[in-house]
Coordinates of N, CA and C in Angstrom, one line a residue:
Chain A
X1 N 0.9 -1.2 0.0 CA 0.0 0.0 0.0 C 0.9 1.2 0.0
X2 N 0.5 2.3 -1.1 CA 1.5 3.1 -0.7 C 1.4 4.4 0.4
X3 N 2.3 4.9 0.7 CA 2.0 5.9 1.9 C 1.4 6.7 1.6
X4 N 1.6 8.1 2.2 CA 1.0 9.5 2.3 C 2.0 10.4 1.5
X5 N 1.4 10.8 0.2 CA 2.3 11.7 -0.7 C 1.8 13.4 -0.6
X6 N 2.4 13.8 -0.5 CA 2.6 15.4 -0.7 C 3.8 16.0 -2.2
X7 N 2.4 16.8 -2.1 CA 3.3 17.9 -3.5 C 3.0 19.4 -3.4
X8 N 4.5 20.0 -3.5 CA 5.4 19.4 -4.1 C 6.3 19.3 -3.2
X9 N 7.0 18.7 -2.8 CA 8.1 18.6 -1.7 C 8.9 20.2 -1.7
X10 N 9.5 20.7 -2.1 CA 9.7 22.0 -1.8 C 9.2 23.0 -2.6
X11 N 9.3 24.5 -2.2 CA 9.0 25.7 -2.5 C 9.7 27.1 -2.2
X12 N 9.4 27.7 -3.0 CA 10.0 29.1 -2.7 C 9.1 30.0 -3.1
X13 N 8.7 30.5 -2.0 CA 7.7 31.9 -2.7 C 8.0 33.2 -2.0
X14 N 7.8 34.1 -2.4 CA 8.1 35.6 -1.7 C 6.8 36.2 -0.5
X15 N 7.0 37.3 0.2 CA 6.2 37.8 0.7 C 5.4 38.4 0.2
X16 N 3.9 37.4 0.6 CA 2.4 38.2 -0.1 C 2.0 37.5 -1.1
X17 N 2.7 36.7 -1.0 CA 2.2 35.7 -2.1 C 1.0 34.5 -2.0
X18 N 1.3 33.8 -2.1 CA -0.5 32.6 -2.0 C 0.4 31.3 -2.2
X19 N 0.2 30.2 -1.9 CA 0.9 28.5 -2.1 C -0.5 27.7 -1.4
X20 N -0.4 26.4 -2.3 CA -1.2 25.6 -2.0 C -0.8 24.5 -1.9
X21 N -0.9 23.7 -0.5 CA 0.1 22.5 -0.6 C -1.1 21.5 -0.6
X22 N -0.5 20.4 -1.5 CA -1.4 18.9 -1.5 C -1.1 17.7 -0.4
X23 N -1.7 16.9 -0.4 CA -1.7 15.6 0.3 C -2.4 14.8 0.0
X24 N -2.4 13.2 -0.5 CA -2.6 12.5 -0.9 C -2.8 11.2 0.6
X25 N -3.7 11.1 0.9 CA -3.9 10.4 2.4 C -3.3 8.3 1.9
X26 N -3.2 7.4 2.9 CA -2.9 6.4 2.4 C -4.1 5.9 1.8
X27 N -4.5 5.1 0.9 CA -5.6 4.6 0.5 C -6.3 3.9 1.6
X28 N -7.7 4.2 1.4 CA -8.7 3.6 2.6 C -8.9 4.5 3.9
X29 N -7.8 5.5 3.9 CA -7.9 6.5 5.1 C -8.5 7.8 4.5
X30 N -9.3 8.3 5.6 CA -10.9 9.3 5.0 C -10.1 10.5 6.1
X31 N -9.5 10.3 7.1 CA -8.9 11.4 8.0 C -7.6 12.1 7.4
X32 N -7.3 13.0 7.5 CA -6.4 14.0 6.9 C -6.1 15.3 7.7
X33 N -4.8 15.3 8.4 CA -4.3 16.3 9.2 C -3.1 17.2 8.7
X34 N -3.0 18.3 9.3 CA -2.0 19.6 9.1 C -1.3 19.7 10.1
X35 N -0.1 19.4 9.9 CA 1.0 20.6 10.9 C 2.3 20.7 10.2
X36 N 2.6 22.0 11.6 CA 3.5 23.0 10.4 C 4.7 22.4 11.4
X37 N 6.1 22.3 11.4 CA 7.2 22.5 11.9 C 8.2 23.0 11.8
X38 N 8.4 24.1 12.6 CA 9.2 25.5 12.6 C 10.9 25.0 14.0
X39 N 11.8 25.6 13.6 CA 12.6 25.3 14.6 C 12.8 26.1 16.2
X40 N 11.7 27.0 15.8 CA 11.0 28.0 16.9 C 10.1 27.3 17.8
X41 N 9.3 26.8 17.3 CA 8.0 26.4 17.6 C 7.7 24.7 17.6
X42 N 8.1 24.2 17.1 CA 8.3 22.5 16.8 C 7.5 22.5 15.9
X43 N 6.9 20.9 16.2 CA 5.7 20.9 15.4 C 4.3 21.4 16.1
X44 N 3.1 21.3 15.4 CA 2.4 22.6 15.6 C 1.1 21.9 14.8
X45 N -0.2 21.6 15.1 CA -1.1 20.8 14.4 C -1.9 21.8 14.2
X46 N -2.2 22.0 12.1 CA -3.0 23.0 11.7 C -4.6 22.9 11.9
X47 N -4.9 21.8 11.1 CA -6.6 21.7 11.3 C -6.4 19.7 10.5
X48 N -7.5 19.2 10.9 CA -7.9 17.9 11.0 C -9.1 17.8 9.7
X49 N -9.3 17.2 8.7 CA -10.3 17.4 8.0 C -10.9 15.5 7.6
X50 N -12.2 15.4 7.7 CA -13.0 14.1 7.4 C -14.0 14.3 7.2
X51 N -14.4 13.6 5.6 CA -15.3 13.8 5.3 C -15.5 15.4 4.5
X52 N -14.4 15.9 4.2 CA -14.7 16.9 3.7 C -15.1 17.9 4.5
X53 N -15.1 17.7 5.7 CA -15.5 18.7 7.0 C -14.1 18.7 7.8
X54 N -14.0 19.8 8.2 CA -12.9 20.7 9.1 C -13.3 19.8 10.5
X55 N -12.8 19.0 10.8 CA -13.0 18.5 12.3 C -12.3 19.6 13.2
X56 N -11.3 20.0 13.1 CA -10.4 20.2 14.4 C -9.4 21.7 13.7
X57 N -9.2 22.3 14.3 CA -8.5 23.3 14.0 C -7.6 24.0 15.2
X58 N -6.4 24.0 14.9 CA -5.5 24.5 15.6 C -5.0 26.1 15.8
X59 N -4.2 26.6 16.1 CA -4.2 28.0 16.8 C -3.7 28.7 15.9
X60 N -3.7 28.4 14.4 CA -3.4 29.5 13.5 C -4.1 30.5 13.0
X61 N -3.4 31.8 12.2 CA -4.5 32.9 11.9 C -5.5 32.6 10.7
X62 N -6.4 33.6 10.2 CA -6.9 32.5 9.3 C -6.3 32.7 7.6
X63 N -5.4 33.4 7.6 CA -4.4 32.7 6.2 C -4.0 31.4 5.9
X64 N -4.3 30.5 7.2 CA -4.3 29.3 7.0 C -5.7 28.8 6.8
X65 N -5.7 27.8 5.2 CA -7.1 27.8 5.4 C -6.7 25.9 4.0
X66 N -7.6 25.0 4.8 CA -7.6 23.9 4.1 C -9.0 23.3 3.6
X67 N -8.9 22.3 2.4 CA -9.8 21.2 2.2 C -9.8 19.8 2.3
X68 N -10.7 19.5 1.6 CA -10.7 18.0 1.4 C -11.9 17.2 0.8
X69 N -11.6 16.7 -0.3 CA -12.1 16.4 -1.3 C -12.7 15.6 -1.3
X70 N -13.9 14.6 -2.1 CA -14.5 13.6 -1.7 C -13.4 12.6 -2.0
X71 N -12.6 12.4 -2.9 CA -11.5 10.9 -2.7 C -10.4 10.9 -1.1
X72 N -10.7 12.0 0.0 CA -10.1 12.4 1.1 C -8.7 13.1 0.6
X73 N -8.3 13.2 -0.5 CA -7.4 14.2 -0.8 C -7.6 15.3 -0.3
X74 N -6.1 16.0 0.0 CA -6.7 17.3 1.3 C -5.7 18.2 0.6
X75 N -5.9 19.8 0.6 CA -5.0 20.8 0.2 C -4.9 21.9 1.4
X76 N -4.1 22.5 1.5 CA -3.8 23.1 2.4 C -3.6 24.6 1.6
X77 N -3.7 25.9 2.3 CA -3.5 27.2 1.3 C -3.1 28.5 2.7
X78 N -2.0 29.1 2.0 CA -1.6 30.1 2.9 C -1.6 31.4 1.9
X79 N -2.3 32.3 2.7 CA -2.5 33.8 1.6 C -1.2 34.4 2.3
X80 N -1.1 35.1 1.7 CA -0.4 36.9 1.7 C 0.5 36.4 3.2
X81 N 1.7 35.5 2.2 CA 2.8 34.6 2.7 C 3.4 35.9 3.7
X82 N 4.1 34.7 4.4 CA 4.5 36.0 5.8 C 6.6 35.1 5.8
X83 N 7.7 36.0 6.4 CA 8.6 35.0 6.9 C 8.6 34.1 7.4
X84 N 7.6 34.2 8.3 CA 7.7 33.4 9.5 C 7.3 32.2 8.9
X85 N 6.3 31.9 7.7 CA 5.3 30.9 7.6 C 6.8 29.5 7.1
X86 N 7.5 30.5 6.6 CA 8.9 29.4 6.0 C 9.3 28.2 6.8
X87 N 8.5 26.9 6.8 CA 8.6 26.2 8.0 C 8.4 24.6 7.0
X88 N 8.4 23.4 7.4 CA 7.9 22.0 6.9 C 6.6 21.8 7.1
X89 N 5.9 21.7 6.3 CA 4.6 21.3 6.5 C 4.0 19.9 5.9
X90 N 3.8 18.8 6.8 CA 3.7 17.5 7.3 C 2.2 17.3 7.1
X91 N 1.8 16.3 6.5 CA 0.3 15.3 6.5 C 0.3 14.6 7.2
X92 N -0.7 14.1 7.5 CA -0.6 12.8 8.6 C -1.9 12.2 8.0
X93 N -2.2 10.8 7.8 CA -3.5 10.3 7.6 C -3.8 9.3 8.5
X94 N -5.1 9.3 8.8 CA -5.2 7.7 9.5 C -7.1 7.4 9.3
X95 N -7.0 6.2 9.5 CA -8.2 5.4 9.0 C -9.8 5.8 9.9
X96 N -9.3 6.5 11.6 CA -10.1 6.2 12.6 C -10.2 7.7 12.8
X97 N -11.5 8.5 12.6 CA -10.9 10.0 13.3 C -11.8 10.5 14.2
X98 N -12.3 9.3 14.8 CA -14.1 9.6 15.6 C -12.9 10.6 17.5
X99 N -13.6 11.1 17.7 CA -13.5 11.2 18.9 C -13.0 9.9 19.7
X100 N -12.2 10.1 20.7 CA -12.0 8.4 21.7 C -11.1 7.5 20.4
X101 N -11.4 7.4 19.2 CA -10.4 7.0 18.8 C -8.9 6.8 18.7
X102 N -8.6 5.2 18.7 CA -6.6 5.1 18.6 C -6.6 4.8 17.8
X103 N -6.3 5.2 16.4 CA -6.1 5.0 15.4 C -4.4 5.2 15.2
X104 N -3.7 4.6 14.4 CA -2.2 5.3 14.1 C -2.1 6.6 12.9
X105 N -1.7 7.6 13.2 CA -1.1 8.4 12.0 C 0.3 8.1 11.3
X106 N -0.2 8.8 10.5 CA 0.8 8.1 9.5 C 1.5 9.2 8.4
X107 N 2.6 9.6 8.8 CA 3.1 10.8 8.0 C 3.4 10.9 6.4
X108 N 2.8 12.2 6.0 CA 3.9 12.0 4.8 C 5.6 13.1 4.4
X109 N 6.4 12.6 3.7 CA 7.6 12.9 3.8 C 7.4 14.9 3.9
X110 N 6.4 15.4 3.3 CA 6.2 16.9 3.9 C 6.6 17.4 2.7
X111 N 6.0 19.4 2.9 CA 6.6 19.9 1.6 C 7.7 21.1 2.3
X112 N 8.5 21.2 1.8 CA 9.7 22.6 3.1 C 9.4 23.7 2.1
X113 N 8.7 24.5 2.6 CA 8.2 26.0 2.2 C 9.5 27.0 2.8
X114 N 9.9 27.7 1.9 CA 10.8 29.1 1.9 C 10.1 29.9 1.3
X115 N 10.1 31.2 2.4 CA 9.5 32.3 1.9 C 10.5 33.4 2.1
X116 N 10.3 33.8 0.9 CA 11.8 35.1 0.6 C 11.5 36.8 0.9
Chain B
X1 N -5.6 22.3 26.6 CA -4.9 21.2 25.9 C -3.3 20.1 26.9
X2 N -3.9 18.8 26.4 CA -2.7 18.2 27.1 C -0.7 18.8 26.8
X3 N -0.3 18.4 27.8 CA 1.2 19.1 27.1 C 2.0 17.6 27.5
X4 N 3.2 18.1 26.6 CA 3.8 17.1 26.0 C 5.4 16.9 26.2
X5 N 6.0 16.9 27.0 CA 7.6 17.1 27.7 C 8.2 16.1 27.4
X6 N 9.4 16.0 26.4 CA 10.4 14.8 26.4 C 11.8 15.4 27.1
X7 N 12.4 14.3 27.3 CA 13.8 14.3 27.9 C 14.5 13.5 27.6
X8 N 15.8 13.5 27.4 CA 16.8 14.7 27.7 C 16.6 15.3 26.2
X9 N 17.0 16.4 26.1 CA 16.7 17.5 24.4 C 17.9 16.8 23.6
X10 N 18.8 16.0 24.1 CA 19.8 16.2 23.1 C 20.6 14.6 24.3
X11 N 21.2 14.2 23.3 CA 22.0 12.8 23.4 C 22.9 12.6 22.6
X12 N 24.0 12.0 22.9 CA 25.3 11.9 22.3 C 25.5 10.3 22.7
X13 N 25.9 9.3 21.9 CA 26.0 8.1 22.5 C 26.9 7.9 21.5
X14 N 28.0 6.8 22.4 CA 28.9 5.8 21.1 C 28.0 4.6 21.0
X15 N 28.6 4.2 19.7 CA 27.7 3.1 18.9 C 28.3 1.9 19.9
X16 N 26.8 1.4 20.2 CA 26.8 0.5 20.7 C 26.6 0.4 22.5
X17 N 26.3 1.8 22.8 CA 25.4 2.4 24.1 C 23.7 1.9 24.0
X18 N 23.4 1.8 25.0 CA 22.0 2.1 25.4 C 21.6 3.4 25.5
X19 N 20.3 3.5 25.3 CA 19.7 4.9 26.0 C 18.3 4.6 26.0
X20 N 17.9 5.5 27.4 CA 16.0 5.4 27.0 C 15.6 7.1 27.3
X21 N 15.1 6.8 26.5 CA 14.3 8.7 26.2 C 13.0 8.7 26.9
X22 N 12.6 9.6 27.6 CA 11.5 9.8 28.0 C 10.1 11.0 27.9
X23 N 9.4 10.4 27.7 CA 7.8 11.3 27.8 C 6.8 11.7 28.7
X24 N 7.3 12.9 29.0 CA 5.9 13.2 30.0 C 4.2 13.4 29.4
X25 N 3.4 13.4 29.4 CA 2.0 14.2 29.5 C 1.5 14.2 30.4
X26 N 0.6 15.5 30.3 CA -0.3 16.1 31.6 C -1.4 15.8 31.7
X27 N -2.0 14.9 30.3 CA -3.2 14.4 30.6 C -3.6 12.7 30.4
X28 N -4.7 12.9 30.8 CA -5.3 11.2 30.3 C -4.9 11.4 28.5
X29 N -4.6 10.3 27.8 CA -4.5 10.3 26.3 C -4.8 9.1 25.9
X30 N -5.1 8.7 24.9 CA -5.9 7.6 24.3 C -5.0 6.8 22.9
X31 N -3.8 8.1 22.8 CA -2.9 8.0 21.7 C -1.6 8.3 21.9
X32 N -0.4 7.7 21.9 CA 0.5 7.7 22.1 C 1.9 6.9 21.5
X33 N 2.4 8.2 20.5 CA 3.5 7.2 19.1 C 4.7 8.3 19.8
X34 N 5.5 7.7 19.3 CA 7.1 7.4 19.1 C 7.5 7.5 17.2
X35 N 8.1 8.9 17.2 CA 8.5 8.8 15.6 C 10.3 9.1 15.8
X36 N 10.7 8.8 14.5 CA 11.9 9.4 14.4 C 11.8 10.2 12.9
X37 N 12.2 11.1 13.2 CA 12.4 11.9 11.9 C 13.7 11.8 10.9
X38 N 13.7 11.8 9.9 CA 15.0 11.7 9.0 C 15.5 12.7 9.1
X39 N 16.6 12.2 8.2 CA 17.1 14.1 8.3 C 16.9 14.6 6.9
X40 N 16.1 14.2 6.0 CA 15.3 14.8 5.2 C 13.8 15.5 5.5
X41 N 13.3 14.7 6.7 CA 11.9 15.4 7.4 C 10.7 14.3 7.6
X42 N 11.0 13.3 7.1 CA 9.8 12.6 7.4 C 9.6 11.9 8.5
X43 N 8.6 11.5 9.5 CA 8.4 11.3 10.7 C 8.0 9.7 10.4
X44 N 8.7 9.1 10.5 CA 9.0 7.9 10.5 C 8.1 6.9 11.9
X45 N 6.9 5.8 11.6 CA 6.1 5.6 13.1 C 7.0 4.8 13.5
X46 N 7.7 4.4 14.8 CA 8.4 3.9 15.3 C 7.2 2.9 16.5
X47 N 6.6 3.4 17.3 CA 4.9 2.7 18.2 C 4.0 3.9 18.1
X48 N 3.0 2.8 17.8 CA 2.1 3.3 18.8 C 1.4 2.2 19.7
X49 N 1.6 3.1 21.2 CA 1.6 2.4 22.5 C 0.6 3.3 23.9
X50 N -0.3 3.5 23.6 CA -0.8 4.2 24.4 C -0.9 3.8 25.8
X51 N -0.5 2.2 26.0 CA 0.1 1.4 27.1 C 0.4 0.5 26.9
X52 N 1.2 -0.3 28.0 CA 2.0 -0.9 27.6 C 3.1 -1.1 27.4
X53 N 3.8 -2.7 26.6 CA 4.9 -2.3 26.6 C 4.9 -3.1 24.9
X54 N 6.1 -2.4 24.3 CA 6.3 -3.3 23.3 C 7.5 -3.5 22.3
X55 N 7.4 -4.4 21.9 CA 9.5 -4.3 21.2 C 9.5 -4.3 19.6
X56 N 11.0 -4.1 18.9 CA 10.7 -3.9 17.8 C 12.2 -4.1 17.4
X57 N 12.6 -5.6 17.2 CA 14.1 -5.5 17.3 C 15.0 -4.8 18.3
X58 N 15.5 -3.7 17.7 CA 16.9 -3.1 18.6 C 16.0 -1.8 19.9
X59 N 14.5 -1.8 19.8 CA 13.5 -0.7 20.0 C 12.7 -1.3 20.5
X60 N 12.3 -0.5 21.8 CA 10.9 -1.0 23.0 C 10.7 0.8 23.3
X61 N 9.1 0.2 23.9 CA 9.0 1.3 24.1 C 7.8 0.6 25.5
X62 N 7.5 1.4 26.4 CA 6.9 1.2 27.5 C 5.7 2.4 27.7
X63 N 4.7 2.4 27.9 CA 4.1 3.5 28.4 C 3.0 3.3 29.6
X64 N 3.0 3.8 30.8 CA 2.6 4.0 31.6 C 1.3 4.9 32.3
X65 N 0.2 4.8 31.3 CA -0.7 5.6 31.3 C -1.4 6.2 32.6
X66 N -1.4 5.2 33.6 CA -1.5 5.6 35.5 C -0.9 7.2 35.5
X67 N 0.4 6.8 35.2 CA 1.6 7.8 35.4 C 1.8 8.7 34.7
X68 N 1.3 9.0 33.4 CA 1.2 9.6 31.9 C 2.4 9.7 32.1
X69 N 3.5 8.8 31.8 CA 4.8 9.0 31.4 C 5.3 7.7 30.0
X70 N 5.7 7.5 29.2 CA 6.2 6.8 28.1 C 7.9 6.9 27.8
X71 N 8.3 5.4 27.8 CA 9.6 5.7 27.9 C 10.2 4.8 26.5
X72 N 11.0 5.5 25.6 CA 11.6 4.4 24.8 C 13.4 4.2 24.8
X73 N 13.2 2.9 24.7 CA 14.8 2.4 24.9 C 15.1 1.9 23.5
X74 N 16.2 2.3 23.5 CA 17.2 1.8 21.8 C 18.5 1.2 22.9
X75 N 18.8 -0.1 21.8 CA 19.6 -1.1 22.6 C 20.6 -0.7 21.7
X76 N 21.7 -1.2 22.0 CA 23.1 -1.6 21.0 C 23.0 -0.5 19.9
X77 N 23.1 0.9 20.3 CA 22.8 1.8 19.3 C 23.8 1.6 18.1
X78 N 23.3 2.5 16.9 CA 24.0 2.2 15.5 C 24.2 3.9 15.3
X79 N 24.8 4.3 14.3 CA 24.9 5.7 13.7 C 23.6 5.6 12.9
X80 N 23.0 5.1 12.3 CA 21.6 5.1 11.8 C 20.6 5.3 12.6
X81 N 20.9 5.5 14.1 CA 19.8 5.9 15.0 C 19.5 7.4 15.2
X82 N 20.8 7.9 14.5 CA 20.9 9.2 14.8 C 19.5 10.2 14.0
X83 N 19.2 11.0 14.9 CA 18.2 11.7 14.0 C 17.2 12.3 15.6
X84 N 16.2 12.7 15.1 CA 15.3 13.9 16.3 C 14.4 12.5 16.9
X85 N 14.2 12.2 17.6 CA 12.8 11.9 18.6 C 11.7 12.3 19.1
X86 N 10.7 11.8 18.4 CA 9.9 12.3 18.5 C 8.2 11.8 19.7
X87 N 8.0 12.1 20.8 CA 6.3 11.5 21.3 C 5.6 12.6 21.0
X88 N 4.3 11.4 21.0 CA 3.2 12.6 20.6 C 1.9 11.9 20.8
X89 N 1.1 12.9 21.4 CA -0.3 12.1 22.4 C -1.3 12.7 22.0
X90 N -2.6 12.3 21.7 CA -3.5 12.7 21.7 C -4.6 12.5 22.9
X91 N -5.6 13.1 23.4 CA -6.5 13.5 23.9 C -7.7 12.6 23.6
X92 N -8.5 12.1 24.6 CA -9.8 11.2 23.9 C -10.6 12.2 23.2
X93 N -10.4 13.1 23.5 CA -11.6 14.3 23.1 C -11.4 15.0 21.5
X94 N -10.0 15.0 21.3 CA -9.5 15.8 20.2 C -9.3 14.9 19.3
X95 N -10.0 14.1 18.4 CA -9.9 13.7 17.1 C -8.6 13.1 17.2
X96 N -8.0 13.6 15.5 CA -7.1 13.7 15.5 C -5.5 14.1 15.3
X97 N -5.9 15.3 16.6 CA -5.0 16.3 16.7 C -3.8 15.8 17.8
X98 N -2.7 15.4 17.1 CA -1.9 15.3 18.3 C -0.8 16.3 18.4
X99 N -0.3 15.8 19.5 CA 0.3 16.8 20.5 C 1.9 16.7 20.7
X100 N 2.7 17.2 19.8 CA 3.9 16.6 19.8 C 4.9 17.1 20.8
X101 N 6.1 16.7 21.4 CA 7.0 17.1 22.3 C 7.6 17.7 21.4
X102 N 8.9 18.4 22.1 CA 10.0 18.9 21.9 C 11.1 18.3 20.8
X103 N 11.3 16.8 21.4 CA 12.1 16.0 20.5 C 13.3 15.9 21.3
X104 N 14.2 14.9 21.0 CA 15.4 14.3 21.7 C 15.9 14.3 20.7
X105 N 17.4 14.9 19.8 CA 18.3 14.9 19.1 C 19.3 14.1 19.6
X106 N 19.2 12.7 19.0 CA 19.8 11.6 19.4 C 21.5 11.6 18.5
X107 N 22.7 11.7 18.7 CA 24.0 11.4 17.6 C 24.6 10.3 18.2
X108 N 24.8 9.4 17.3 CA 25.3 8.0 17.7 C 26.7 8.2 17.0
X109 N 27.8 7.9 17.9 CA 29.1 8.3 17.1 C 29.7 7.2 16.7
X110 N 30.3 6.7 15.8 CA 31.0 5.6 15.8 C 32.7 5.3 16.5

């Protein structure tokens, strides 16, 4: 089975600009998560999405703003790009995303955003 | 939200040391993995152990949910061990949002 792909593995974009990052969940998993990791801050979990609905959302402003498709493919999008945002940003999928759920996540290799 | 403390930040071992790294949390959790990251970025699952204990070759990991503490041990370490450590817990309440530590930057010297 294959893992969790993200595109495009890196980037460079300038200040003010817009990027939209993908994720491809492992097949058969309907849950699809965001987090960012900065050497500041670690990792850092953006928002949770299943079912095409935003389950969970984390303490970002709202230039962070994601989807999720009906095949559970998920995109992620940051407006009016900041320094700071220049960080790895990590997918995680997993099969279970109910509340009280153990499910395992399951990373994908991430895309490393530079912002100039 | 639960918080998430590992120890020691940083480790130096010759190949062929033990070490066991450890994990605090402040709350009840229902989810509890162990990753290693590459040094390209990818977070590699190493357990998930929300209790218990369990092995994995050169790799165990224990966790003590009474105590919300989780401990993992690397035996007969290699220079391929080298890389960040990572626990990370989720919450019964919070989906699937977890909660990552700090990390343990593990160098195995030969």
């Amino acid at each position: 089975k294959a893992g969790v792909t993200q595109t495009p593995r890196y980037l460079i974009k300038t200040r003010g600009q817009q990027v939209t990052l993908s994720c491809s969940p492992i097949s058969g998993h309907r849950s699809v998560s965001w987090y960012q990791q900065t050497p500041g801050q670690g990792l850092q979990f953006l928002f949770e999405y299943f079912s095409e609905t935003q389950r969970n959302k984390g303490n970002f402003p709202g230039r962070f703003s994601g989807r999720q498709f009906s095949n559970s493919r998920s995109e992620m999008n940051v407006s009016t790009l900041e320094l700071g945002d220049s960080a790895l940003y990590l997918c995680a999928s997993s099969s279970t995303p109910a509340p009280g759920s153990t499910d395992t996540q399951y990373f994908g290799p991430g895309t490393r955003l530079t912002v100039l | 939200g639960i918080q998430v403390e590992q120890s020691p930040p940083d480790l130096i071992l010759q190949e062929g040391a033990n070490s066991t790294l450890r994990c605090n949390f402040s709350d009840s959790v229902n989810n509890l993995q162990w990753f290693h990251q590459n040094p390209w970025g990818q977070l590699i699952n190493l357990f998930y152990i929300p209790s218990g204990t369990k092995q994995n070759g050169r790799l165990s990991a224990t966790t003590v949910a009474t105590e919300r503490y989780s401990l993992l041990y690397i035996s007969s370490s290699q220079t391929t061990d080298s890389g960040v450590y990572f626990c990370a817990a989720r919450h019964y309440n919070q989906g699937g949002k977890l909660i990552f530590g700090q990390g343990t930057e593990l160098s195995v010297k030969p």
